[in-house]
PDB file of C-alpha atoms in Angstrom:
ATOM      1  CA  UNK A   6      36.380  -4.719  41.996  1.00 68.00           C
ATOM      2  CA  UNK A   7      36.800  -3.034  38.617  1.00 85.00           C
ATOM      3  CA  UNK A   8      35.235  -4.658  35.564  1.00 87.00           C
ATOM      4  CA  UNK A   9      37.893  -5.265  32.920  1.00 89.00           C
ATOM      5  CA  UNK A  10      36.139  -6.549  29.790  1.00 87.00           C
ATOM      6  CA  UNK A  11      39.363  -7.477  27.959  1.00 87.00           C
ATOM      7  CA  UNK A  12      40.379  -9.719  30.846  1.00 89.00           C
ATOM      8  CA  UNK A  13      37.059 -11.137  32.055  1.00 92.00           C
ATOM      9  CA  UNK A  14      35.481 -11.799  28.638  1.00 92.00           C
ATOM     10  CA  UNK A  15      38.634 -13.509  27.366  1.00 91.00           C
ATOM     11  CA  UNK A  16      38.740 -15.685  30.492  1.00 93.00           C
ATOM     12  CA  UNK A  17      35.202 -16.988  30.010  1.00 94.00           C
ATOM     13  CA  UNK A  18      35.491 -17.353  26.269  1.00 94.00           C
ATOM     14  CA  UNK A  19      38.537 -19.557  26.796  1.00 93.00           C
ATOM     15  CA  UNK A  20      36.595 -21.507  29.434  1.00 95.00           C
ATOM     16  CA  UNK A  21      33.669 -22.066  27.025  1.00 94.00           C
ATOM     17  CA  UNK A  22      36.067 -23.253  24.312  1.00 92.00           C
ATOM     18  CA  UNK A  23      37.986 -25.617  26.582  1.00 94.00           C
ATOM     19  CA  UNK A  24      34.910 -27.119  28.231  1.00 94.00           C
ATOM     20  CA  UNK A  25      32.695 -27.110  25.103  1.00 93.00           C
ATOM     21  CA  UNK A  26      29.997 -25.354  27.097  1.00 94.00           C
ATOM     22  CA  UNK A  27      27.711 -24.924  24.099  1.00 95.00           C
ATOM     23  CA  UNK A  28      28.219 -28.314  22.479  1.00 95.00           C
ATOM     24  CA  UNK A  29      25.014 -30.029  21.342  1.00 96.00           C
ATOM     25  CA  UNK A  30      25.041 -33.783  21.744  1.00 94.00           C
ATOM     26  CA  UNK A  31      23.364 -36.239  19.383  1.00 93.00           C
ATOM     27  CA  UNK A  32      21.288 -39.323  20.224  1.00 92.00           C
ATOM     28  CA  UNK A  33      23.769 -42.091  20.962  1.00 91.00           C
ATOM     29  CA  UNK A  34      26.310 -39.802  22.640  1.00 93.00           C
ATOM     30  CA  UNK A  35      26.944 -40.657  26.281  1.00 92.00           C
ATOM     31  CA  UNK A  36      26.120 -37.088  27.296  1.00 92.00           C
ATOM     32  CA  UNK A  37      22.850 -36.932  25.346  1.00 94.00           C
ATOM     33  CA  UNK A  38      19.805 -36.253  27.519  1.00 94.00           C
ATOM     34  CA  UNK A  39      16.686 -37.590  25.770  1.00 93.00           C
ATOM     35  CA  UNK A  40      14.403 -35.906  28.315  1.00 95.00           C
ATOM     36  CA  UNK A  41      15.344 -32.471  27.002  1.00 95.00           C
ATOM     37  CA  UNK A  42      13.190 -30.888  24.304  1.00 96.00           C
ATOM     38  CA  UNK A  43      15.108 -29.916  21.161  1.00 95.00           C
ATOM     39  CA  UNK A  44      15.430 -26.314  20.001  1.00 96.00           C
ATOM     40  CA  UNK A  45      17.188 -25.120  16.818  1.00 97.00           C
ATOM     41  CA  UNK A  46      18.522 -21.558  16.429  1.00 97.00           C
ATOM     42  CA  UNK A  47      20.031 -20.778  13.021  1.00 96.00           C
ATOM     43  CA  UNK A  48      21.776 -17.539  12.059  1.00 95.00           C
ATOM     44  CA  UNK A  49      22.321 -16.446   8.472  1.00 93.00           C
ATOM     45  CA  UNK A  50      25.880 -17.455   7.636  1.00 94.00           C
ATOM     46  CA  UNK A  51      28.064 -14.477   6.633  1.00 92.00           C
ATOM     47  CA  UNK A  52      29.884 -14.194   3.303  1.00 88.00           C
ATOM     48  CA  UNK A  53      33.629 -14.207   4.103  1.00 87.00           C
ATOM     49  CA  UNK A  54      34.275 -11.884   1.150  1.00 77.00           C
ATOM     50  CA  UNK A  55      35.502  -8.805   2.981  1.00 74.00           C
ATOM     51  CA  UNK A  56      38.181  -7.811   5.448  1.00 77.00           C
ATOM     52  CA  UNK A  57      35.930  -8.562   8.420  1.00 86.00           C
ATOM     53  CA  UNK A  58      32.495  -8.295  10.002  1.00 88.00           C
ATOM     54  CA  UNK A  59      30.417  -5.119   9.807  1.00 88.00           C
ATOM     55  CA  UNK A  60      28.102  -3.750  12.481  1.00 88.00           C
ATOM     56  CA  UNK A  61      25.058  -5.428  10.932  1.00 89.00           C
ATOM     57  CA  UNK A  62      26.408  -8.917  11.681  1.00 91.00           C
ATOM     58  CA  UNK A  63      26.440  -8.795  15.514  1.00 92.00           C
ATOM     59  CA  UNK A  64      23.111  -6.956  15.568  1.00 93.00           C
ATOM     60  CA  UNK A  65      21.237 -10.024  14.312  1.00 93.00           C
ATOM     61  CA  UNK A  66      23.538 -12.560  15.940  1.00 96.00           C
ATOM     62  CA  UNK A  67      23.070 -10.942  19.362  1.00 97.00           C
ATOM     63  CA  UNK A  68      19.276 -11.260  19.144  1.00 96.00           C
ATOM     64  CA  UNK A  69      19.487 -14.943  18.226  1.00 97.00           C
ATOM     65  CA  UNK A  70      22.097 -15.599  20.903  1.00 97.00           C
ATOM     66  CA  UNK A  71      19.776 -14.162  23.548  1.00 98.00           C
ATOM     67  CA  UNK A  72      17.105 -16.614  22.385  1.00 97.00           C
ATOM     68  CA  UNK A  73      19.541 -19.561  22.322  1.00 97.00           C
ATOM     69  CA  UNK A  74      20.832 -18.839  25.821  1.00 97.00           C
ATOM     70  CA  UNK A  75      17.308 -18.331  27.145  1.00 98.00           C
ATOM     71  CA  UNK A  76      16.145 -21.700  25.793  1.00 97.00           C
ATOM     72  CA  UNK A  77      19.276 -23.417  27.135  1.00 96.00           C
ATOM     73  CA  UNK A  78      18.612 -21.894  30.569  1.00 96.00           C
ATOM     74  CA  UNK A  79      15.029 -23.212  30.328  1.00 97.00           C
ATOM     75  CA  UNK A  80      16.339 -26.755  29.899  1.00 95.00           C
ATOM     76  CA  UNK A  81      16.182 -27.200  26.125  1.00 96.00           C
ATOM     77  CA  UNK A  82      18.748 -29.129  24.115  1.00 96.00           C
ATOM     78  CA  UNK A  83      19.753 -26.156  21.934  1.00 97.00           C
ATOM     79  CA  UNK A  84      21.469 -26.541  18.565  1.00 97.00           C
ATOM     80  CA  UNK A  85      23.098 -23.211  17.621  1.00 97.00           C
ATOM     81  CA  UNK A  86      25.654 -23.599  14.777  1.00 96.00           C
ATOM     82  CA  UNK A  87      27.700 -21.100  12.778  1.00 97.00           C
ATOM     83  CA  UNK A  88      29.216 -21.323   9.317  1.00 96.00           C
ATOM     84  CA  UNK A  89      30.372 -19.518   6.194  1.00 95.00           C
ATOM     85  CA  UNK A  90      28.525 -18.935   2.936  1.00 92.00           C
ATOM     86  CA  UNK A  91      31.859 -18.939   1.146  1.00 90.00           C
ATOM     87  CA  UNK A  92      31.105 -19.695  -2.521  1.00 88.00           C
ATOM     88  CA  UNK A  93      29.969 -17.274  -5.204  1.00 79.00           C
ATOM     89  CA  UNK A  94      30.935 -14.155  -7.081  1.00 74.00           C
ATOM     90  CA  UNK A  95      31.452 -11.916  -4.010  1.00 73.00           C
ATOM     91  CA  UNK A  96      34.350 -14.158  -2.950  1.00 76.00           C
ATOM     92  CA  UNK A  97      35.696 -14.305  -6.509  1.00 79.00           C
ATOM     93  CA  UNK A  98      35.475 -10.531  -6.973  1.00 76.00           C
ATOM     94  CA  UNK A  99      37.255  -9.968  -3.654  1.00 76.00           C
ATOM     95  CA  UNK A 100      40.015 -12.305  -4.850  1.00 79.00           C
ATOM     96  CA  UNK A 101      40.286 -10.345  -8.120  1.00 80.00           C
ATOM     97  CA  UNK A 102      40.422  -7.083  -6.185  1.00 80.00           C
ATOM     98  CA  UNK A 103      43.252  -8.355  -3.961  1.00 84.00           C
ATOM     99  CA  UNK A 104      45.029 -10.331  -6.702  1.00 88.00           C
ATOM    100  CA  UNK A 105      44.924 -13.556  -4.687  1.00 88.00           C
ATOM    101  CA  UNK A 106      43.350 -16.962  -5.381  1.00 90.00           C
ATOM    102  CA  UNK A 107      39.825 -17.166  -3.861  1.00 88.00           C
ATOM    103  CA  UNK A 108      40.732 -20.285  -1.856  1.00 89.00           C
ATOM    104  CA  UNK A 109      43.497 -18.383  -0.076  1.00 90.00           C
ATOM    105  CA  UNK A 110      41.473 -15.205   0.539  1.00 87.00           C
ATOM    106  CA  UNK A 111      38.415 -17.172   1.657  1.00 89.00           C
ATOM    107  CA  UNK A 112      40.359 -19.268   4.176  1.00 91.00           C
ATOM    108  CA  UNK A 113      42.098 -16.159   5.495  1.00 90.00           C
ATOM    109  CA  UNK A 114      38.837 -14.249   5.788  1.00 90.00           C
ATOM    110  CA  UNK A 115      37.133 -17.160   7.551  1.00 93.00           C
ATOM    111  CA  UNK A 116      39.869 -17.195  10.201  1.00 94.00           C
ATOM    112  CA  UNK A 117      39.435 -13.435  10.732  1.00 94.00           C
ATOM    113  CA  UNK A 118      35.630 -13.668  10.842  1.00 94.00           C
ATOM    114  CA  UNK A 119      35.792 -16.586  13.274  1.00 95.00           C
ATOM    115  CA  UNK A 120      38.156 -14.753  15.609  1.00 93.00           C
ATOM    116  CA  UNK A 121      35.901 -11.680  15.557  1.00 94.00           C
ATOM    117  CA  UNK A 122      32.733 -13.690  16.207  1.00 94.00           C
ATOM    118  CA  UNK A 123      34.398 -15.607  19.058  1.00 93.00           C
ATOM    119  CA  UNK A 124      35.429 -12.300  20.643  1.00 92.00           C
ATOM    120  CA  UNK A 125      31.736 -11.384  20.833  1.00 94.00           C
ATOM    121  CA  UNK A 126      31.071 -14.392  23.067  1.00 94.00           C
ATOM    122  CA  UNK A 127      28.178 -16.001  21.214  1.00 96.00           C
ATOM    123  CA  UNK A 128      27.005 -19.478  22.269  1.00 96.00           C
ATOM    124  CA  UNK A 129      27.865 -21.395  19.077  1.00 97.00           C
ATOM    125  CA  UNK A 130      28.707 -25.074  18.902  1.00 97.00           C
ATOM    126  CA  UNK A 131      31.940 -24.711  16.904  1.00 96.00           C
ATOM    127  CA  UNK A 132      32.187 -28.485  16.438  1.00 95.00           C
ATOM    128  CA  UNK A 133      29.340 -28.033  13.914  1.00 95.00           C
ATOM    129  CA  UNK A 134      31.009 -25.234  11.939  1.00 96.00           C
ATOM    130  CA  UNK A 135      29.874 -25.249   8.299  1.00 94.00           C
ATOM    131  CA  UNK A 136      32.011 -24.175   5.332  1.00 94.00           C
ATOM    132  CA  UNK A 137      30.142 -24.288   2.023  1.00 94.00           C
ATOM    133  CA  UNK A 138      33.438 -24.773   0.123  1.00 92.00           C
ATOM    134  CA  UNK A 139      34.088 -28.053   1.943  1.00 93.00           C
ATOM    135  CA  UNK A 140      33.538 -30.969  -0.515  1.00 94.00           C
ATOM    136  CA  UNK A 141      31.879 -32.968   2.270  1.00 94.00           C
ATOM    137  CA  UNK A 142      29.301 -30.173   2.456  1.00 94.00           C
ATOM    138  CA  UNK A 143      28.686 -29.155  -1.142  1.00 95.00           C
ATOM    139  CA  UNK A 144      28.408 -32.722  -2.410  1.00 97.00           C
ATOM    140  CA  UNK A 145      25.019 -32.711  -0.675  1.00 97.00           C
ATOM    141  CA  UNK A 146      23.913 -29.420  -2.247  1.00 95.00           C
ATOM    142  CA  UNK A 147      24.845 -30.984  -5.595  1.00 97.00           C
ATOM    143  CA  UNK A 148      22.864 -34.105  -4.670  1.00 98.00           C
ATOM    144  CA  UNK A 149      19.811 -31.980  -3.775  1.00 98.00           C
ATOM    145  CA  UNK A 150      20.064 -30.070  -7.063  1.00 97.00           C
ATOM    146  CA  UNK A 151      20.233 -33.316  -9.055  1.00 98.00           C
ATOM    147  CA  UNK A 152      17.116 -34.578  -7.288  1.00 98.00           C
ATOM    148  CA  UNK A 153      15.302 -31.337  -8.134  1.00 97.00           C
ATOM    149  CA  UNK A 154      16.447 -31.696 -11.755  1.00 98.00           C
ATOM    150  CA  UNK A 155      15.337 -35.341 -11.945  1.00 98.00           C
ATOM    151  CA  UNK A 156      11.847 -34.315 -10.788  1.00 97.00           C
ATOM    152  CA  UNK A 157      11.564 -31.443 -13.249  1.00 95.00           C
ATOM    153  CA  UNK A 158      11.848 -28.791 -10.536  1.00 96.00           C
ATOM    154  CA  UNK A 159      15.105 -27.284 -11.859  1.00 97.00           C
ATOM    155  CA  UNK A 160      15.265 -25.953 -15.403  1.00 96.00           C
ATOM    156  CA  UNK A 161      16.937 -23.266 -17.521  1.00 95.00           C
ATOM    157  CA  UNK A 162      15.162 -20.112 -18.652  1.00 92.00           C
ATOM    158  CA  UNK A 163      16.020 -16.722 -20.163  1.00 89.00           C
ATOM    159  CA  UNK A 164      15.042 -14.132 -17.565  1.00 87.00           C
ATOM    160  CA  UNK A 165      15.803 -10.433 -16.988  1.00 86.00           C
ATOM    161  CA  UNK A 166      17.906  -9.669 -13.939  1.00 89.00           C
ATOM    162  CA  UNK A 167      19.525  -6.672 -12.295  1.00 89.00           C
ATOM    163  CA  UNK A 168      23.110  -6.942 -13.532  1.00 90.00           C
ATOM    164  CA  UNK A 169      26.112  -5.013 -12.208  1.00 90.00           C
ATOM    165  CA  UNK A 170      28.765  -4.775 -14.957  1.00 89.00           C
ATOM    166  CA  UNK A 171      31.411  -3.916 -12.367  1.00 87.00           C
ATOM    167  CA  UNK A 172      30.757  -6.773  -9.904  1.00 83.00           C
ATOM    168  CA  UNK A 173      29.837  -9.038 -12.859  1.00 81.00           C
ATOM    169  CA  UNK A 174      26.960 -10.531 -10.914  1.00 82.00           C
ATOM    170  CA  UNK A 175      23.191 -10.445 -10.629  1.00 85.00           C
ATOM    171  CA  UNK A 176      21.626  -8.436  -7.825  1.00 86.00           C
ATOM    172  CA  UNK A 177      18.410  -8.838  -5.876  1.00 83.00           C
ATOM    173  CA  UNK A 178      16.029  -5.871  -6.007  1.00 82.00           C
ATOM    174  CA  UNK A 179      17.006  -5.110  -2.404  1.00 80.00           C
ATOM    175  CA  UNK A 180      20.659  -4.702  -3.464  1.00 84.00           C
ATOM    176  CA  UNK A 181      19.794  -1.966  -5.992  1.00 87.00           C
ATOM    177  CA  UNK A 182      19.670   1.580  -4.608  1.00 87.00           C
ATOM    178  CA  UNK A 183      17.034   4.182  -5.480  1.00 80.00           C
ATOM    179  CA  UNK A 184      19.238   5.714  -8.170  1.00 83.00           C
ATOM    180  CA  UNK A 185      19.571   2.214  -9.716  1.00 84.00           C
ATOM    181  CA  UNK A 186      23.174   1.808  -8.615  1.00 89.00           C
ATOM    182  CA  UNK A 187      24.826  -1.208  -7.012  1.00 90.00           C
ATOM    183  CA  UNK A 188      24.940  -1.055  -3.219  1.00 85.00           C
ATOM    184  CA  UNK A 189      28.315  -2.833  -3.246  1.00 80.00           C
ATOM    185  CA  UNK A 190      30.338  -0.753  -5.720  1.00 86.00           C
ATOM    186  CA  UNK A 191      28.130   2.208  -6.661  1.00 87.00           C
ATOM    187  CA  UNK A 192      28.166   1.464 -10.405  1.00 90.00           C
ATOM    188  CA  UNK A 193      24.982   1.830 -12.441  1.00 89.00           C
ATOM    189  CA  UNK A 194      22.959  -1.379 -12.674  1.00 90.00           C
ATOM    190  CA  UNK A 195      21.409  -2.524 -15.937  1.00 87.00           C
ATOM    191  CA  UNK A 196      18.587  -4.876 -16.859  1.00 85.00           C
ATOM    192  CA  UNK A 197      20.007  -7.876 -18.678  1.00 85.00           C
ATOM    193  CA  UNK A 198      18.380 -11.057 -19.938  1.00 84.00           C
ATOM    194  CA  UNK A 199      20.482 -14.087 -19.046  1.00 87.00           C
ATOM    195  CA  UNK A 200      20.132 -17.835 -19.334  1.00 91.00           C
ATOM    196  CA  UNK A 201      19.888 -19.115 -15.785  1.00 90.00           C
ATOM    197  CA  UNK A 202      18.738 -22.008 -13.635  1.00 93.00           C
ATOM    198  CA  UNK A 203      15.297 -21.646 -12.082  1.00 94.00           C
ATOM    199  CA  UNK A 204      13.625 -23.651  -9.296  1.00 95.00           C
ATOM    200  CA  UNK A 205       9.893 -24.271  -9.735  1.00 94.00           C
ATOM    201  CA  UNK A 206       8.854 -23.195  -6.240  1.00 90.00           C
ATOM    202  CA  UNK A 207       5.557 -21.974  -7.740  1.00 89.00           C
ATOM    203  CA  UNK A 208       4.458 -25.612  -7.812  1.00 92.00           C
ATOM    204  CA  UNK A 209       4.430 -25.438  -4.022  1.00 92.00           C
ATOM    205  CA  UNK A 210       2.717 -22.042  -3.761  1.00 91.00           C
ATOM    206  CA  UNK A 211      -0.549 -23.372  -2.311  1.00 93.00           C
ATOM    207  CA  UNK A 212       1.281 -25.561   0.194  1.00 94.00           C
ATOM    208  CA  UNK A 213       3.524 -22.667   1.244  1.00 93.00           C
ATOM    209  CA  UNK A 214       0.527 -20.385   1.646  1.00 94.00           C
ATOM    210  CA  UNK A 215      -1.395 -22.937   3.699  1.00 94.00           C
ATOM    211  CA  UNK A 216       1.552 -23.694   5.981  1.00 95.00           C
ATOM    212  CA  UNK A 217       2.182 -20.018   6.786  1.00 95.00           C
ATOM    213  CA  UNK A 218      -0.595 -20.341   9.387  1.00 93.00           C
ATOM    214  CA  UNK A 219       1.458 -22.986  11.199  1.00 94.00           C
ATOM    215  CA  UNK A 220       4.401 -20.628  11.786  1.00 93.00           C
ATOM    216  CA  UNK A 221       4.965 -19.149  15.230  1.00 90.00           C
ATOM    217  CA  UNK A 222       5.696 -15.716  13.738  1.00 91.00           C
ATOM    218  CA  UNK A 223       4.225 -12.245  14.298  1.00 93.00           C
ATOM    219  CA  UNK A 224       1.110 -11.778  12.160  1.00 95.00           C
ATOM    220  CA  UNK A 225       2.704  -8.840  10.314  1.00 95.00           C
ATOM    221  CA  UNK A 226       5.601 -11.059   9.177  1.00 94.00           C
ATOM    222  CA  UNK A 227       3.216 -13.831   8.110  1.00 95.00           C
ATOM    223  CA  UNK A 228       1.258 -11.310   6.050  1.00 95.00           C
ATOM    224  CA  UNK A 229       4.504 -10.265   4.323  1.00 94.00           C
ATOM    225  CA  UNK A 230       5.101 -13.932   3.500  1.00 93.00           C
ATOM    226  CA  UNK A 231       1.597 -14.282   2.049  1.00 93.00           C
ATOM    227  CA  UNK A 232       2.125 -11.176  -0.061  1.00 92.00           C
ATOM    228  CA  UNK A 233       5.467 -12.552  -1.304  1.00 88.00           C
ATOM    229  CA  UNK A 234       3.755 -15.781  -2.409  1.00 90.00           C
ATOM    230  CA  UNK A 235       1.234 -13.475  -4.076  1.00 87.00           C
ATOM    231  CA  UNK A 236      -1.632 -15.833  -4.808  1.00 87.00           C
ATOM    232  CA  UNK A 237      -4.278 -14.245  -7.022  1.00 87.00           C
ATOM    233  CA  UNK A 238      -7.448 -15.811  -8.434  1.00 89.00           C
ATOM    234  CA  UNK A 239      -8.752 -14.745 -11.823  1.00 93.00           C
ATOM    235  CA  UNK A 240      -8.993 -15.598 -15.520  1.00 94.00           C
ATOM    236  CA  UNK A 241      -6.412 -15.849 -18.293  1.00 94.00           C
ATOM    237  CA  UNK A 242      -7.304 -15.384 -21.942  1.00 94.00           C
ATOM    238  CA  UNK A 243      -5.548 -14.701 -25.250  1.00 95.00           C
ATOM    239  CA  UNK A 244      -5.727 -11.774 -27.651  1.00 95.00           C
ATOM    240  CA  UNK A 245      -4.611 -12.168 -31.270  1.00 96.00           C
ATOM    241  CA  UNK A 246      -2.596  -9.621 -33.232  1.00 96.00           C
ATOM    242  CA  UNK A 247      -4.951  -7.969 -35.722  1.00 95.00           C
ATOM    243  CA  UNK A 248      -2.776  -8.741 -38.767  1.00 94.00           C
ATOM    244  CA  UNK A 249      -1.363 -12.088 -37.591  1.00 94.00           C
ATOM    245  CA  UNK A 250      -3.683 -14.563 -35.853  1.00 91.00           C
ATOM    246  CA  UNK A 251      -0.774 -16.842 -35.000  1.00 93.00           C
ATOM    247  CA  UNK A 252       0.754 -14.168 -32.765  1.00 95.00           C
ATOM    248  CA  UNK A 253      -1.050 -13.899 -29.424  1.00 94.00           C
ATOM    249  CA  UNK A 254      -0.586 -12.290 -26.049  1.00 94.00           C
ATOM    250  CA  UNK A 255      -1.807 -13.818 -22.817  1.00 94.00           C
ATOM    251  CA  UNK A 256      -3.830 -11.563 -20.503  1.00 92.00           C
ATOM    252  CA  UNK A 257      -4.624 -12.190 -16.831  1.00 92.00           C
ATOM    253  CA  UNK A 258      -7.355 -10.361 -14.938  1.00 93.00           C
ATOM    254  CA  UNK A 259      -9.138 -10.714 -11.610  1.00 93.00           C
ATOM    255  CA  UNK A 260     -12.189  -8.987 -13.133  1.00 92.00           C
ATOM    256  CA  UNK A 261     -13.143 -10.779 -16.339  1.00 92.00           C
ATOM    257  CA  UNK A 262     -16.405  -8.810 -16.418  1.00 92.00           C
ATOM    258  CA  UNK A 263     -14.483  -5.594 -17.190  1.00 92.00           C
ATOM    259  CA  UNK A 264     -12.718  -6.756 -20.376  1.00 91.00           C
ATOM    260  CA  UNK A 265     -15.471  -5.382 -22.616  1.00 91.00           C
ATOM    261  CA  UNK A 266     -14.396  -1.883 -21.599  1.00 91.00           C
ATOM    262  CA  UNK A 267     -10.735  -2.283 -22.615  1.00 91.00           C
ATOM    263  CA  UNK A 268      -9.360   0.668 -24.589  1.00 90.00           C
ATOM    264  CA  UNK A 269      -5.754  -0.513 -25.031  1.00 91.00           C
ATOM    265  CA  UNK A 270      -3.405  -3.414 -24.304  1.00 92.00           C
ATOM    266  CA  UNK A 271       0.006  -2.960 -22.664  1.00 93.00           C
ATOM    267  CA  UNK A 272       3.125  -5.085 -23.045  1.00 94.00           C
ATOM    268  CA  UNK A 273       6.000  -4.812 -20.595  1.00 91.00           C
ATOM    269  CA  UNK A 274       9.273  -3.486 -22.095  1.00 91.00           C
ATOM    270  CA  UNK A 275      10.906  -6.864 -21.360  1.00 86.00           C
ATOM    271  CA  UNK A 276       8.039  -8.988 -22.793  1.00 91.00           C
ATOM    272  CA  UNK A 277       9.427 -11.958 -24.725  1.00 88.00           C
ATOM    273  CA  UNK A 278       7.532 -11.027 -27.931  1.00 93.00           C
ATOM    274  CA  UNK A 279       7.771  -7.235 -27.725  1.00 94.00           C
ATOM    275  CA  UNK A 280       9.859  -6.935 -30.906  1.00 94.00           C
ATOM    276  CA  UNK A 281       7.211  -8.794 -32.926  1.00 95.00           C
ATOM    277  CA  UNK A 282       4.652  -6.096 -32.084  1.00 96.00           C
ATOM    278  CA  UNK A 283       6.821  -3.072 -32.912  1.00 96.00           C
ATOM    279  CA  UNK A 284       6.270  -1.745 -36.424  1.00 96.00           C
ATOM    280  CA  UNK A 285       9.036  -0.191 -38.505  1.00 96.00           C
ATOM    281  CA  UNK A 286       7.479   3.282 -38.105  1.00 96.00           C
ATOM    282  CA  UNK A 287       7.523   3.036 -34.295  1.00 96.00           C
ATOM    283  CA  UNK A 288      10.860   1.223 -33.967  1.00 96.00           C
ATOM    284  CA  UNK A 289      13.038   4.187 -32.975  1.00 96.00           C
ATOM    285  CA  UNK A 290      10.736   5.568 -30.278  1.00 96.00           C
ATOM    286  CA  UNK A 291      10.035   2.081 -28.870  1.00 96.00           C
ATOM    287  CA  UNK A 292      13.699   1.090 -28.707  1.00 95.00           C
ATOM    288  CA  UNK A 293      14.500   4.321 -26.869  1.00 95.00           C
ATOM    289  CA  UNK A 294      11.697   3.673 -24.380  1.00 94.00           C
ATOM    290  CA  UNK A 295      12.863   0.059 -23.799  1.00 92.00           C
ATOM    291  CA  UNK A 296      16.453   1.204 -23.268  1.00 89.00           C
ATOM    292  CA  UNK A 297      15.364   3.807 -20.708  1.00 87.00           C
ATOM    293  CA  UNK A 298      13.288   1.192 -18.865  1.00 85.00           C
ATOM    294  CA  UNK A 299      16.429  -0.881 -18.320  1.00 80.00           C
ATOM    295  CA  UNK A 300      17.795   1.933 -16.173  1.00 77.00           C
ATOM    296  CA  UNK A 301      14.894   1.714 -13.738  1.00 76.00           C
ATOM    297  CA  UNK A 302      14.384  -0.713 -10.884  1.00 71.00           C
ATOM    298  CA  UNK A 303      11.292  -2.925 -10.741  1.00 70.00           C
ATOM    299  CA  UNK A 304      10.096  -0.922  -7.728  1.00 70.00           C
ATOM    300  CA  UNK A 305      10.471   2.323  -9.679  1.00 72.00           C
ATOM    301  CA  UNK A 306       8.616   0.949 -12.715  1.00 72.00           C
ATOM    302  CA  UNK A 307       5.704  -0.443 -10.689  1.00 71.00           C
ATOM    303  CA  UNK A 308       5.382   2.257  -8.002  1.00 72.00           C
ATOM    304  CA  UNK A 309       1.743   3.264  -7.465  1.00 71.00           C
ATOM    305  CA  UNK A 310       2.621   6.892  -6.744  1.00 76.00           C
ATOM    306  CA  UNK A 311       4.241   7.491 -10.137  1.00 78.00           C
ATOM    307  CA  UNK A 312       2.559   8.349 -13.414  1.00 84.00           C
ATOM    308  CA  UNK A 313       2.454   5.390 -15.784  1.00 85.00           C
ATOM    309  CA  UNK A 314       4.139   5.947 -19.149  1.00 90.00           C
ATOM    310  CA  UNK A 315       4.175   4.138 -22.480  1.00 94.00           C
ATOM    311  CA  UNK A 316       4.616   4.460 -26.236  1.00 96.00           C
ATOM    312  CA  UNK A 317       2.589   3.090 -29.148  1.00 97.00           C
ATOM    313  CA  UNK A 318       4.058  -0.047 -30.775  1.00 96.00           C
ATOM    314  CA  UNK A 319       2.106   0.474 -33.971  1.00 96.00           C
ATOM    315  CA  UNK A 320       0.197  -2.789 -33.546  1.00 96.00           C
ATOM    316  CA  UNK A 321      -3.323  -3.747 -32.491  1.00 96.00           C
ATOM    317  CA  UNK A 322      -4.848  -6.832 -30.886  1.00 95.00           C
ATOM    318  CA  UNK A 323      -8.432  -8.077 -31.162  1.00 94.00           C
ATOM    319  CA  UNK A 324     -10.517  -8.103 -28.000  1.00 89.00           C
TER     320      UNK A 324
END
């Protein structure tokens, strides 16, 4: 017998759909088996902001599907949903590019993405499909945000971000290429200070760090998580501007015993008070240096294998 993937895979995919083979039942459902241990497998939902999936999507989904099917075969009650991270500027920019309202392009793209994912034969419970543009879904994200706000965990702050003037959106460091261009459109990225909402996850830093040990992850991944949290123990002290005692900079060090050997103090180009330390004589050279720094990624500016640079502001602080 010859294996015909177009025929055989379609046959079983239709069978899975019709018989809801991968449906996960809830307590109270007649089919629910309370003797089965629960297991949750969650994929990262794709952004339906393009013409279809790319090769990176099934790579990760295949790995998780192997795990989901393995646990189901071992007798677990497996919850394996799929959905669409459909809000945001990527969807809006795609709509602008195509000249169509984002609601129309998003719904069309979701149907294409869903058809493509189904053709790959993954074991998703499609009755639990999530669409972040569904009011019944996002009313709860709004509710969560309001709770964070009520408890002082959500607030506004002026912060520098990687900004793509072409995509008109902020980018994570990982989305900025080595030449400081946008990985989406190729345009040069710039550093821009914007008013934005911030979540005070730092208030949970110690709890996050402690609970890393509870994760059933490879030790190398857990160490990456610890480094991301970045807990450091040391001292913080203030240094006053020599000609203005009311103007101070805050300094943090893990070696307070070495401060007596300080020969200079450094401010980052995006420090909130940098302009107050630049004298008129040094203004031109400092402004040029700050402008050039905006064209560099954070990784480039902080790389250990590169020579550190700087220019004199014209000011002094008292140690």
